PDB file of C-alpha atoms in Angstrom:
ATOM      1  CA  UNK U   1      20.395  15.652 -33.366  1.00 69.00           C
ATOM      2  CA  UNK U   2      23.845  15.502 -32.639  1.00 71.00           C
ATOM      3  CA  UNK U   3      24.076  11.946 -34.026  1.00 69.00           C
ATOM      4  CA  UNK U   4      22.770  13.474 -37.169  1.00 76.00           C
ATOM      5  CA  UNK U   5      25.193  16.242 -37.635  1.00 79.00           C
ATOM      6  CA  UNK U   6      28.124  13.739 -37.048  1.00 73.00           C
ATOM      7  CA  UNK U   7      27.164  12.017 -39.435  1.00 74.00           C
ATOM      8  CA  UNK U   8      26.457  14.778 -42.018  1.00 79.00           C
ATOM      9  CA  UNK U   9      30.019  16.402 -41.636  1.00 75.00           C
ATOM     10  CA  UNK U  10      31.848  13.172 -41.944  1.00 70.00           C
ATOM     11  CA  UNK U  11      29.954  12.361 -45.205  1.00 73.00           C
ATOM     12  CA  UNK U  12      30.587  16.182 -46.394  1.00 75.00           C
ATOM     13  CA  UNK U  13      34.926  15.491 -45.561  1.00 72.00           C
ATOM     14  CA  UNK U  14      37.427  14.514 -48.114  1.00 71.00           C
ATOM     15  CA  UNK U  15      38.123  11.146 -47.446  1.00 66.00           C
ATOM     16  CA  UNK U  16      42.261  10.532 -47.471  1.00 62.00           C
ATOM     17  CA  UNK U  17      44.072  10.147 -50.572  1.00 60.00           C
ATOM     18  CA  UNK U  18      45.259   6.542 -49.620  1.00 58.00           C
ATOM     19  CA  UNK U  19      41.568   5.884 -48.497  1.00 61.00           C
ATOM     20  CA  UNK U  20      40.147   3.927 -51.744  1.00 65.00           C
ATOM     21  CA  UNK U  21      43.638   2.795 -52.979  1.00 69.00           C
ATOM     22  CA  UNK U  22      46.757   3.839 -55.565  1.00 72.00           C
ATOM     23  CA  UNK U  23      47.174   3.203 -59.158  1.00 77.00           C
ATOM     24  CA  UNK U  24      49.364   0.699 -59.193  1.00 78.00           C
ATOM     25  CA  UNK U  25      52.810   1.480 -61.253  1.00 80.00           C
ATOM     26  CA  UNK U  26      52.932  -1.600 -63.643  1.00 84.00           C
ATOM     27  CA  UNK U  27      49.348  -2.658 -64.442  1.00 82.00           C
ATOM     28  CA  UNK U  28      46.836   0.860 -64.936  1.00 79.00           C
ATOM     29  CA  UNK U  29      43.514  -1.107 -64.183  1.00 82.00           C
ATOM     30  CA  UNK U  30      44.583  -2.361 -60.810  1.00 81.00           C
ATOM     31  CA  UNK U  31      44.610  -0.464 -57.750  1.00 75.00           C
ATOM     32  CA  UNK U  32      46.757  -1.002 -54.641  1.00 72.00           C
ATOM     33  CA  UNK U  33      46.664   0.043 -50.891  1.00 64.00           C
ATOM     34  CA  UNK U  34      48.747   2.723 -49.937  1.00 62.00           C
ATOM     35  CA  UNK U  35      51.224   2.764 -46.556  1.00 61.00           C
ATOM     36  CA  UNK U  36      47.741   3.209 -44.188  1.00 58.00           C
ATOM     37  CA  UNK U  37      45.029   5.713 -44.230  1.00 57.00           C
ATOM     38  CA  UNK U  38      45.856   8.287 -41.703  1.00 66.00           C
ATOM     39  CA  UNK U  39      42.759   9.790 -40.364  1.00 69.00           C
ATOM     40  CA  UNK U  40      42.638  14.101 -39.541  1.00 73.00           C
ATOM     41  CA  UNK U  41      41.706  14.522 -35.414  1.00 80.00           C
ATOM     42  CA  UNK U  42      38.314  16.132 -36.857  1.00 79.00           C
ATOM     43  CA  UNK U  43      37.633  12.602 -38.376  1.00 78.00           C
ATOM     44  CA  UNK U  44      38.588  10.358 -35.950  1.00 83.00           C
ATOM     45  CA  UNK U  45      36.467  12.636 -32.963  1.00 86.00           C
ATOM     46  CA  UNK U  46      33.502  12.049 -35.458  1.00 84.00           C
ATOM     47  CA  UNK U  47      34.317   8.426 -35.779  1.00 86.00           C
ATOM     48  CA  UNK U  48      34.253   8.243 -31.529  1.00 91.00           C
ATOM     49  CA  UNK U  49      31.370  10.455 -31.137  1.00 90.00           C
ATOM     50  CA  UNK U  50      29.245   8.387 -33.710  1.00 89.00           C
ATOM     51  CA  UNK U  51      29.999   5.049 -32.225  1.00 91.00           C
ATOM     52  CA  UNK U  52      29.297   6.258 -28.600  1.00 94.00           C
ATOM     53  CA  UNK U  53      25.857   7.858 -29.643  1.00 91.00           C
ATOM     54  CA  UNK U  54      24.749   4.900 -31.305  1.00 91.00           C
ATOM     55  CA  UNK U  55      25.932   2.979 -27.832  1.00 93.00           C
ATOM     56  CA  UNK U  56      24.065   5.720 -25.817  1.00 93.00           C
ATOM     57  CA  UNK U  57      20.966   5.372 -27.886  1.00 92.00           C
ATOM     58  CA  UNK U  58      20.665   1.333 -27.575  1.00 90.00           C
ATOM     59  CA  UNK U  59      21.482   1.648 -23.819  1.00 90.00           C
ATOM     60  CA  UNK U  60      18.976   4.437 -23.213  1.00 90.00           C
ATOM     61  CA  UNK U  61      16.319   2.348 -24.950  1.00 88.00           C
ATOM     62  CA  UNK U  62      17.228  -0.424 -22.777  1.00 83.00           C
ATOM     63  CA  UNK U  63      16.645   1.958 -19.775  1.00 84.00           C
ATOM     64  CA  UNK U  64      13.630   3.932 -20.959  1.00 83.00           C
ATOM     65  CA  UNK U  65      11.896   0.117 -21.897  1.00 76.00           C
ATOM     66  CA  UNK U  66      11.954  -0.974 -18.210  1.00 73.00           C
ATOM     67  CA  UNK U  67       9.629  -1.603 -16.332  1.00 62.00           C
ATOM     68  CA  UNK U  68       9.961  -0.902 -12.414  1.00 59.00           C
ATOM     69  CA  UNK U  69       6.749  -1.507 -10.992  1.00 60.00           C
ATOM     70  CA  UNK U  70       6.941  -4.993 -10.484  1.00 54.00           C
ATOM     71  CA  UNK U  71      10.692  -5.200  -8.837  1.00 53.00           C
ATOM     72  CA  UNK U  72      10.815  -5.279  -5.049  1.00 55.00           C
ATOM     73  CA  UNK U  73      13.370  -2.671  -4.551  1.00 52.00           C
ATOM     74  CA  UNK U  74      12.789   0.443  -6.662  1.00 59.00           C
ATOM     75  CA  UNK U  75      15.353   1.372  -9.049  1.00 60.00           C
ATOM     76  CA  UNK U  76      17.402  -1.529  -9.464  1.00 73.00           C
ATOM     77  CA  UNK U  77      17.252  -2.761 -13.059  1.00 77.00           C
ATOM     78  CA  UNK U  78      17.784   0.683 -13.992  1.00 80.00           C
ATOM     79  CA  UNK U  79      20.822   1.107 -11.633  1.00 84.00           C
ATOM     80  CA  UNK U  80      22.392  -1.744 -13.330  1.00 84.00           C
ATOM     81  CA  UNK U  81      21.230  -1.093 -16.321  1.00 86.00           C
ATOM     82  CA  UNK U  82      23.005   2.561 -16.514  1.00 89.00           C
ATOM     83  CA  UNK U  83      26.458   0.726 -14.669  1.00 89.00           C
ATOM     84  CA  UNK U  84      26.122  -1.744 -17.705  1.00 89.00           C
ATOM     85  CA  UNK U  85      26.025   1.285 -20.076  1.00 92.00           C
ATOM     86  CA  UNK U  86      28.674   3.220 -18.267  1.00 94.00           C
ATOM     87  CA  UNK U  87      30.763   0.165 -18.957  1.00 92.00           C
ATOM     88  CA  UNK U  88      30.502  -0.412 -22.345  1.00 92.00           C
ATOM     89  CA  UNK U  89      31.019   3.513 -23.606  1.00 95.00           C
ATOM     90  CA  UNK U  90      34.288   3.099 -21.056  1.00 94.00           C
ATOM     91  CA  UNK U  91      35.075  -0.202 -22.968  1.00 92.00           C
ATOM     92  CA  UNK U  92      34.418   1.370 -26.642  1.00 94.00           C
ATOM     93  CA  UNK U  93      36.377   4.835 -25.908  1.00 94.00           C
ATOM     94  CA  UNK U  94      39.074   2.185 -24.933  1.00 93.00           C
ATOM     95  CA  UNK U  95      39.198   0.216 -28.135  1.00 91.00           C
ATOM     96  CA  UNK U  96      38.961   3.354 -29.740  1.00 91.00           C
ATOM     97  CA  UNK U  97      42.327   4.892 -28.448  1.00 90.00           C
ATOM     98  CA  UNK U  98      43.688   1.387 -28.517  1.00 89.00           C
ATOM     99  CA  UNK U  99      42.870   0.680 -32.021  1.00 86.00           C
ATOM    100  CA  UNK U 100      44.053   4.442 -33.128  1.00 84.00           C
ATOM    101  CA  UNK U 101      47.517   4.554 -31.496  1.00 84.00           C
ATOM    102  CA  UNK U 102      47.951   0.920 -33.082  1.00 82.00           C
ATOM    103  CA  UNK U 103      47.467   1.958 -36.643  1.00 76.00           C
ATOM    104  CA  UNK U 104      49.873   5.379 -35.878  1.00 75.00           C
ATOM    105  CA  UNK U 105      52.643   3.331 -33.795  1.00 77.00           C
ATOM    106  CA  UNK U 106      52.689  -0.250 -35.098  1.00 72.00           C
ATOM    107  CA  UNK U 107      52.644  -1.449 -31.276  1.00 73.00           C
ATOM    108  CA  UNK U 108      53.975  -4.646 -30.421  1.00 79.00           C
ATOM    109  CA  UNK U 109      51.893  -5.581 -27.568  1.00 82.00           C
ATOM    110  CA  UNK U 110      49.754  -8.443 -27.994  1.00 86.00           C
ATOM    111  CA  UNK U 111      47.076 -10.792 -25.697  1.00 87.00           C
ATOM    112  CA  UNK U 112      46.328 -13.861 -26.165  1.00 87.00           C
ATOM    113  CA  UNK U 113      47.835 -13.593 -29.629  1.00 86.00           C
ATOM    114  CA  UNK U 114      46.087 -10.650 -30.475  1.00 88.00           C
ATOM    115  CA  UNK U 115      46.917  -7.294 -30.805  1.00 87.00           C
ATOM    116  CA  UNK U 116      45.748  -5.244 -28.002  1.00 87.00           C
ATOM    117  CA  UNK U 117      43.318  -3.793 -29.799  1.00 87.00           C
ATOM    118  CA  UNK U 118      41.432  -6.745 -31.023  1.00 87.00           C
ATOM    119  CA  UNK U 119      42.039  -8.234 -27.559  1.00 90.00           C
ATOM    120  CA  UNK U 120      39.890  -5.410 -26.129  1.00 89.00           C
ATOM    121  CA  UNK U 121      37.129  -6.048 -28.644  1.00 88.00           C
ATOM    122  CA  UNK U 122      37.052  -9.813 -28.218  1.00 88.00           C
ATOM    123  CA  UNK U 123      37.529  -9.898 -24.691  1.00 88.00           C
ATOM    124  CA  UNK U 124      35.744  -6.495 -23.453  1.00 86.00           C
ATOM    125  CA  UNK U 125      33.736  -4.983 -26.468  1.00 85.00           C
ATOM    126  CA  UNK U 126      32.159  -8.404 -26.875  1.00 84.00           C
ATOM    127  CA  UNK U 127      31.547  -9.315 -22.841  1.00 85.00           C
ATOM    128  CA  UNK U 128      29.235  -6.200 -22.344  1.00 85.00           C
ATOM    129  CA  UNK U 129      26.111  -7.365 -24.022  1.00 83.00           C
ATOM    130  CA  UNK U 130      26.394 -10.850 -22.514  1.00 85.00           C
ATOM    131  CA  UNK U 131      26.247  -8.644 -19.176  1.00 83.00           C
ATOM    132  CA  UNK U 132      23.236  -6.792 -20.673  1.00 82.00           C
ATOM    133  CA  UNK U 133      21.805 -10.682 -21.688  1.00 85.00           C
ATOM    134  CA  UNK U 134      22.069 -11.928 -18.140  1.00 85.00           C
ATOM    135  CA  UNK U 135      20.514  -8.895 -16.537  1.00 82.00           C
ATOM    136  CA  UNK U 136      17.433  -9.494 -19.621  1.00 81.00           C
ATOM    137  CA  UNK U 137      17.518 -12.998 -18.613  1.00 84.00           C
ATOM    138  CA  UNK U 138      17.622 -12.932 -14.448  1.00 82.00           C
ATOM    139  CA  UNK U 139      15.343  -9.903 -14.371  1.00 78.00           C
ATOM    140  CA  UNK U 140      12.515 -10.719 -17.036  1.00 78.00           C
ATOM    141  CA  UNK U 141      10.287 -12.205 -14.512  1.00 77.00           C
ATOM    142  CA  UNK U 142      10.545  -9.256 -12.107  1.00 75.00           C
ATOM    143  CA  UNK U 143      11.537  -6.180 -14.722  1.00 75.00           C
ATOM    144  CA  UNK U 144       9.467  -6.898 -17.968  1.00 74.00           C
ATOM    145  CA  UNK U 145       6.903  -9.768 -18.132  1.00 77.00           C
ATOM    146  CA  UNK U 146       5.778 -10.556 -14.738  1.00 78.00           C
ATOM    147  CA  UNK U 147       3.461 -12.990 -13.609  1.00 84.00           C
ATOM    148  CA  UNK U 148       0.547 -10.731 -13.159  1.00 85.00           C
ATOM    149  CA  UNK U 149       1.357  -9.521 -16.716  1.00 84.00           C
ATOM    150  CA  UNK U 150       0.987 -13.142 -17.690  1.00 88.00           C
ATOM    151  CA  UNK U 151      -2.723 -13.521 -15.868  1.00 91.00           C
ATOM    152  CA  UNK U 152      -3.645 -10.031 -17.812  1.00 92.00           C
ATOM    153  CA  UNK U 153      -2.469 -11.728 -21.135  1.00 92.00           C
ATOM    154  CA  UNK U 154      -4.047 -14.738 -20.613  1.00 94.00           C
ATOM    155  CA  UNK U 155      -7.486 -13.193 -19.485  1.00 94.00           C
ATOM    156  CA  UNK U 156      -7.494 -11.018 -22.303  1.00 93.00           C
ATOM    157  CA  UNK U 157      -7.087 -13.581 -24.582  1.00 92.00           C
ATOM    158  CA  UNK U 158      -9.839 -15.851 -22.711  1.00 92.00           C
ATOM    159  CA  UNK U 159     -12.228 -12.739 -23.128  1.00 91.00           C
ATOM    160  CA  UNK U 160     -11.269 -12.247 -27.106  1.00 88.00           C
ATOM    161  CA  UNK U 161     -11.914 -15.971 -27.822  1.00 87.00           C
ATOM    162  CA  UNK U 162     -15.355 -16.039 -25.805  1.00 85.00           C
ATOM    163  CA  UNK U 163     -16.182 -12.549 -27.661  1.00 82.00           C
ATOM    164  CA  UNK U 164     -15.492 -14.740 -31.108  1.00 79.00           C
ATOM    165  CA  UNK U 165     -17.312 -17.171 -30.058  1.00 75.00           C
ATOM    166  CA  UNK U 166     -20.193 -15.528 -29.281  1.00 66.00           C
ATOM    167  CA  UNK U 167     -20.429 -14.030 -32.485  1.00 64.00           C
ATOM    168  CA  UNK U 168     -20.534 -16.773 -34.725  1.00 55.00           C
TER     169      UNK U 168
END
């Protein structure tokens, strides 16, 4: 709901002046980018909240999908899962603020080459879903598709095939 309403108010706001470009002075037909689109607070807050509620809605699909029957200690997956999530909102708000006080200030810091805000989203923004890939890929025997699930797969495909068989 709230992702929905986010959305409908930024779509209903002006976008800048300098947003889809200037007239250039010599040549009518051409357009030009202005100094930088400066974004209202309203506008960037809608930007934020959209991007964290699309975050919140992957991660809490991730959470609501597993499984916990199977694990040996109770709670686990989904106590790494939510840490996992925790982390990458904390990383996104980050490259948001980053990104935001970049385009107003011009800084001059810089990682690796980068600017710091493209440093956070290659090193940070970027890192978080290999953590949510490792915790897929050392949990998927215990969390999602365990063994027994396996035998239950098989044996209803055994029975489906004999079923066919006996039909013919």
């Amino acid at each position: 709901c709230c992702f929905l309403i986010a959305l409908s108010v930024l779509f209903l706001i002006d976008p800048p002046l300098t947003a889809t470009g200037i007239i250039h002075e010599e040549f009518g037909s051409m357009l030009k980018s202005g100094p930088g689109v400066q974004f209202s607070r309203l506008q960037k807050f809608l930007f934020l909240l959209v991007g964290v509620l699309i975050i919140v809605i992957f991660c809490l699909m991730l959470y609501i999908g597993l499984d916990n029957r199977n694990t040996r200690v109770p709670n686990r997956p989904k106590m790494w899962i939510l840490i996992s999530s925790i982390l990458y909102v904390s990383v996104f708000i980050i490259l948001a603020f980053t990104a935001w006080h970049y385009f107003d200030n011009q800084s001059d810091v810089f990682i690796a080459g980068f600017p710091l805000p493209s440093a956070i989203m290659l090193f940070g923004l970027t890192l978080v879903p290999l953590f949510f890939t490792m915790l897929y890929i050392l949990g998927f025997e215990n969390w999602i598709f365990s063994r027994d699930d396996l035998a239950k797969f098989e044996a209803i495909l055994r029975s489906r095939k004999e079923r066919n068989t006996d039909q013919l």
